[in-house]
Backbone as a chain_set.jsonl record, in Angstrom:
{"seq": "XXXXXXXXXXXXXXXXXXXXXXXXXXXXXXXXXXXXXXXXXXXXXXXXXXXXXXXXXXXXXXXXXXXXX", "coords": {"N": [[125.128, 116.836, 134.934], [124.709, 114.133, 135.463], [124.352, 113.16, 132.887], [126.881, 113.671, 131.733], [128.453, 112.03, 133.388], [127.402, 109.497, 132.811], [127.922, 109.285, 130.034], [130.727, 109.491, 130.037], [131.375, 107.207, 131.516], [130.49, 105.185, 129.814], [132.246, 105.596, 127.684], [134.712, 105.079, 128.962], [134.31, 102.399, 129.66], [134.076, 101.201, 127.129], [136.643, 101.642, 126.043], [138.139, 100.258, 127.943], [137.279, 97.624, 127.569], [138.267, 97.155, 125.018], [141.042, 97.348, 125.52], [141.439, 95.277, 127.427], [140.706, 93.024, 125.939], [142.72, 92.956, 124.022], [144.912, 92.25, 125.496], [145.419, 89.567, 125.796], [144.401, 87.787, 127.69], [142.773, 84.885, 129.156], [139.475, 83.754, 128.181], [137.79, 83.581, 130.411], [139.157, 85.078, 132.365], [139.205, 87.576, 131.102], [136.454, 88.101, 130.981], [135.891, 88.284, 133.715], [137.444, 90.512, 134.48], [136.345, 92.544, 132.846], [133.717, 92.498, 133.797], [134.139, 93.31, 136.439], [135.135, 95.93, 136.031], [132.858, 97.03, 134.822], [130.945, 96.84, 136.924], [132.117, 98.551, 138.835], [132.026, 100.983, 137.435], [129.245, 101.284, 137.168], [128.605, 101.606, 139.86], [129.947, 104.028, 140.358], [128.514, 105.789, 138.673], [126.053, 105.655, 139.925], [126.7, 106.808, 142.416], [127.303, 109.378, 141.485], [124.798, 110.151, 140.541], [123.354, 110.202, 142.967], [124.748, 112.245, 144.271], [124.226, 114.417, 142.565], [121.469, 114.585, 142.898], [121.339, 115.264, 145.615], [122.63, 117.749, 145.576], [120.782, 119.168, 144.045], [118.517, 119.115, 145.723], [119.523, 120.543, 147.908], [119.896, 123.02, 146.701], [117.2, 123.675, 146.138], [116.241, 123.929, 148.76], [117.734, 126.153, 149.666], [116.781, 128.104, 147.874], [114.137, 128.163, 148.637], [114.393, 129.119, 151.245], [115.348, 131.681, 150.697], [113.128, 132.794, 149.439], [111.355, 132.927, 151.563], [112.479, 134.832, 153.186]], "CA": [[126.118, 116.056, 135.639], [124.448, 112.705, 135.268], [124.607, 112.865, 131.475], [128.328, 113.605, 131.539], [128.948, 110.842, 134.074], [126.984, 108.312, 132.069], [128.662, 109.243, 128.773], [132.138, 109.188, 130.298], [131.464, 105.81, 131.937], [130.365, 104.358, 128.61], [133.505, 105.724, 126.944], [135.737, 104.363, 129.725], [134.04, 100.968, 129.553], [134.394, 100.767, 125.76], [138.103, 101.606, 125.921], [138.632, 99.196, 128.82], [137.001, 96.35, 126.903], [139.235, 97.024, 123.924], [142.36, 97.1, 126.106], [141.457, 93.946, 128.051], [140.649, 91.994, 124.9], [143.996, 92.883, 123.31], [145.981, 91.858, 126.41], [145.689, 88.142, 125.655], [143.911, 86.994, 128.813], [141.812, 83.846, 128.796], [138.111, 84.283, 128.1], [137.246, 83.706, 131.767], [139.82, 86.209, 133.017], [138.716, 88.789, 130.439], [135.076, 88.327, 131.42], [135.924, 88.73, 135.111], [137.981, 91.876, 134.52], [135.35, 93.435, 132.249], [132.591, 92.572, 134.737], [134.564, 94.152, 137.565], [135.162, 97.325, 135.574], [131.46, 97.434, 134.637], [130.3, 97.051, 138.226], [132.676, 99.757, 139.444], [131.486, 102.144, 136.728], [127.833, 101.425, 137.557], [128.62, 102.156, 141.215], [130.327, 105.438, 140.272], [127.397, 106.541, 138.099], [125.046, 105.73, 140.987], [127.162, 107.837, 143.35], [127.148, 110.66, 140.825], [123.366, 110.466, 140.564], [122.996, 110.575, 144.33], [125.342, 113.556, 144.544], [123.471, 115.406, 141.805], [120.177, 114.715, 143.552], [121.551, 115.986, 146.87], [122.903, 119.144, 145.215], [119.537, 119.769, 143.607], [117.675, 119.325, 146.901], [120.114, 121.635, 148.68], [119.574, 124.247, 145.975], [115.787, 123.976, 146.36], [116.098, 124.408, 150.142], [118.255, 127.518, 149.733], [115.856, 128.97, 147.146], [112.947, 128.283, 149.472], [114.736, 130.004, 152.357], [115.437, 133.047, 150.18], [111.761, 133.262, 149.195], [110.727, 133.193, 152.845], [113.058, 136.054, 153.743]], "C": [[125.942, 114.567, 135.364], [124.725, 112.304, 133.822], [126.092, 112.741, 131.185], [128.894, 112.351, 132.179], [128.608, 109.563, 133.332], [127.773, 108.179, 130.761], [130.124, 108.881, 129.009], [132.318, 107.743, 130.752], [131.358, 104.862, 130.746], [131.658, 104.402, 127.809], [134.633, 104.963, 127.639], [135.548, 102.861, 129.584], [134.421, 100.447, 128.165], [135.904, 100.666, 125.561], [138.693, 100.48, 126.766], [138.427, 97.822, 128.19], [138.02, 96.117, 125.793], [140.632, 96.691, 124.461], [142.449, 95.69, 126.678], [141.476, 92.853, 126.995], [141.962, 91.877, 124.123], [145.144, 92.414, 124.195], [146.28, 90.364, 126.359], [145.317, 87.303, 126.863], [143.015, 85.868, 128.303], [140.415, 84.46, 128.772], [137.509, 84.499, 129.486], [137.858, 84.904, 132.493], [139.344, 87.529, 132.416], [137.301, 89.122, 130.901], [135.043, 88.837, 132.856], [136.417, 90.17, 135.224], [136.96, 92.874, 133.979], [134.135, 93.579, 133.164], [132.933, 93.457, 135.928], [134.588, 95.622, 137.199], [133.738, 97.847, 135.4], [130.758, 97.71, 135.948], [130.806, 98.314, 138.911], [132.131, 101.007, 138.761], [130.012, 102.356, 137.033], [127.737, 102.047, 138.939], [128.966, 103.646, 141.181], [129.213, 106.295, 139.688], [126.279, 106.689, 139.128], [125.427, 106.784, 142.021], [127.004, 109.232, 142.759], [125.689, 111.091, 140.806], [122.895, 110.883, 141.935], [123.528, 111.959, 144.69], [124.577, 114.661, 143.817], [122.106, 115.643, 142.435], [120.309, 115.53, 144.838], [121.84, 117.462, 146.603], [121.623, 119.865, 144.791], [118.616, 120.056, 144.795], [118.203, 120.459, 147.767], [119.814, 122.974, 148.021], [118.12, 124.64, 146.153], [115.551, 124.505, 147.766], [116.575, 125.845, 150.269], [117.334, 128.499, 149.02], [114.595, 129.195, 147.961], [113.204, 129.224, 150.647], [114.837, 131.446, 151.906], [114.05, 133.638, 149.909], [111.073, 133.659, 150.491], [111.229, 134.505, 153.451], [112.716, 137.193, 152.839]], "O": [[126.898, 113.848, 135.074], [125.271, 111.231, 133.565], [126.522, 111.826, 130.481], [129.729, 111.675, 131.578], [129.432, 108.654, 133.236], [128.236, 107.09, 130.421], [130.696, 108.07, 128.28], [133.319, 107.115, 130.407], [132.061, 103.853, 130.684], [132.12, 103.375, 127.312], [135.42, 104.28, 126.982], [136.52, 102.127, 129.407], [135.018, 99.378, 128.041], [136.387, 99.7, 124.97], [139.644, 99.821, 126.346], [139.301, 96.959, 128.271], [138.564, 95.022, 125.651], [141.321, 95.837, 123.904], [143.429, 94.985, 126.438], [142.189, 91.86, 127.143], [142.281, 90.801, 123.617], [146.249, 92.2, 123.696], [147.328, 89.943, 126.849], [145.861, 86.215, 127.047], [142.556, 85.896, 127.161], [140.204, 85.558, 129.286], [136.801, 85.48, 129.713], [137.148, 85.656, 133.161], [139.107, 88.493, 133.144], [136.986, 90.279, 131.179], [134.254, 89.724, 133.181], [135.859, 90.958, 135.988], [136.734, 93.925, 134.58], [133.585, 94.673, 133.29], [132.111, 94.259, 136.371], [134.117, 96.466, 137.962], [133.44, 98.977, 135.786], [130.05, 98.709, 136.075], [130.025, 99.061, 139.5], [131.808, 101.987, 139.432], [129.569, 103.499, 137.148], [126.895, 102.913, 139.176], [128.351, 104.44, 141.892], [128.986, 107.411, 140.154], [125.631, 107.733, 139.195], [124.58, 107.564, 142.455], [126.612, 110.164, 143.462], [125.38, 112.262, 141.029], [122.112, 111.825, 142.059], [122.838, 112.748, 145.335], [124.311, 115.717, 144.391], [121.639, 116.781, 142.497], [119.476, 116.393, 145.113], [121.349, 118.331, 147.324], [121.411, 121.027, 145.137], [118.005, 121.122, 144.863], [117.424, 121.248, 148.301], [119.513, 123.952, 148.705], [117.823, 125.825, 146.306], [114.754, 125.424, 147.957], [115.912, 126.669, 150.9], [117.124, 129.61, 149.506], [114.047, 130.297, 147.972], [112.343, 130.028, 151.005], [114.455, 132.351, 152.648], [113.823, 134.829, 150.122], [110.298, 134.615, 150.52], [110.486, 135.201, 154.145], [113.1, 138.332, 153.107]]}, "num_chains": 1, "name": "protein.A"}
């Protein structure tokens, strides 16, 4: 899950940079837009990592409960 999320975020960021740079914004506006997109993608990857970790812990708890029974 994390690998897919990281790869897709990199692909989205690369395409976004290309699109923003071809739109004709000033350098400052382009930098602000690209930074915003980067921060949002970092936040999404972090959420994905937290979700994957929580799913893994839940799976370990269920496996542990099955072993006990």
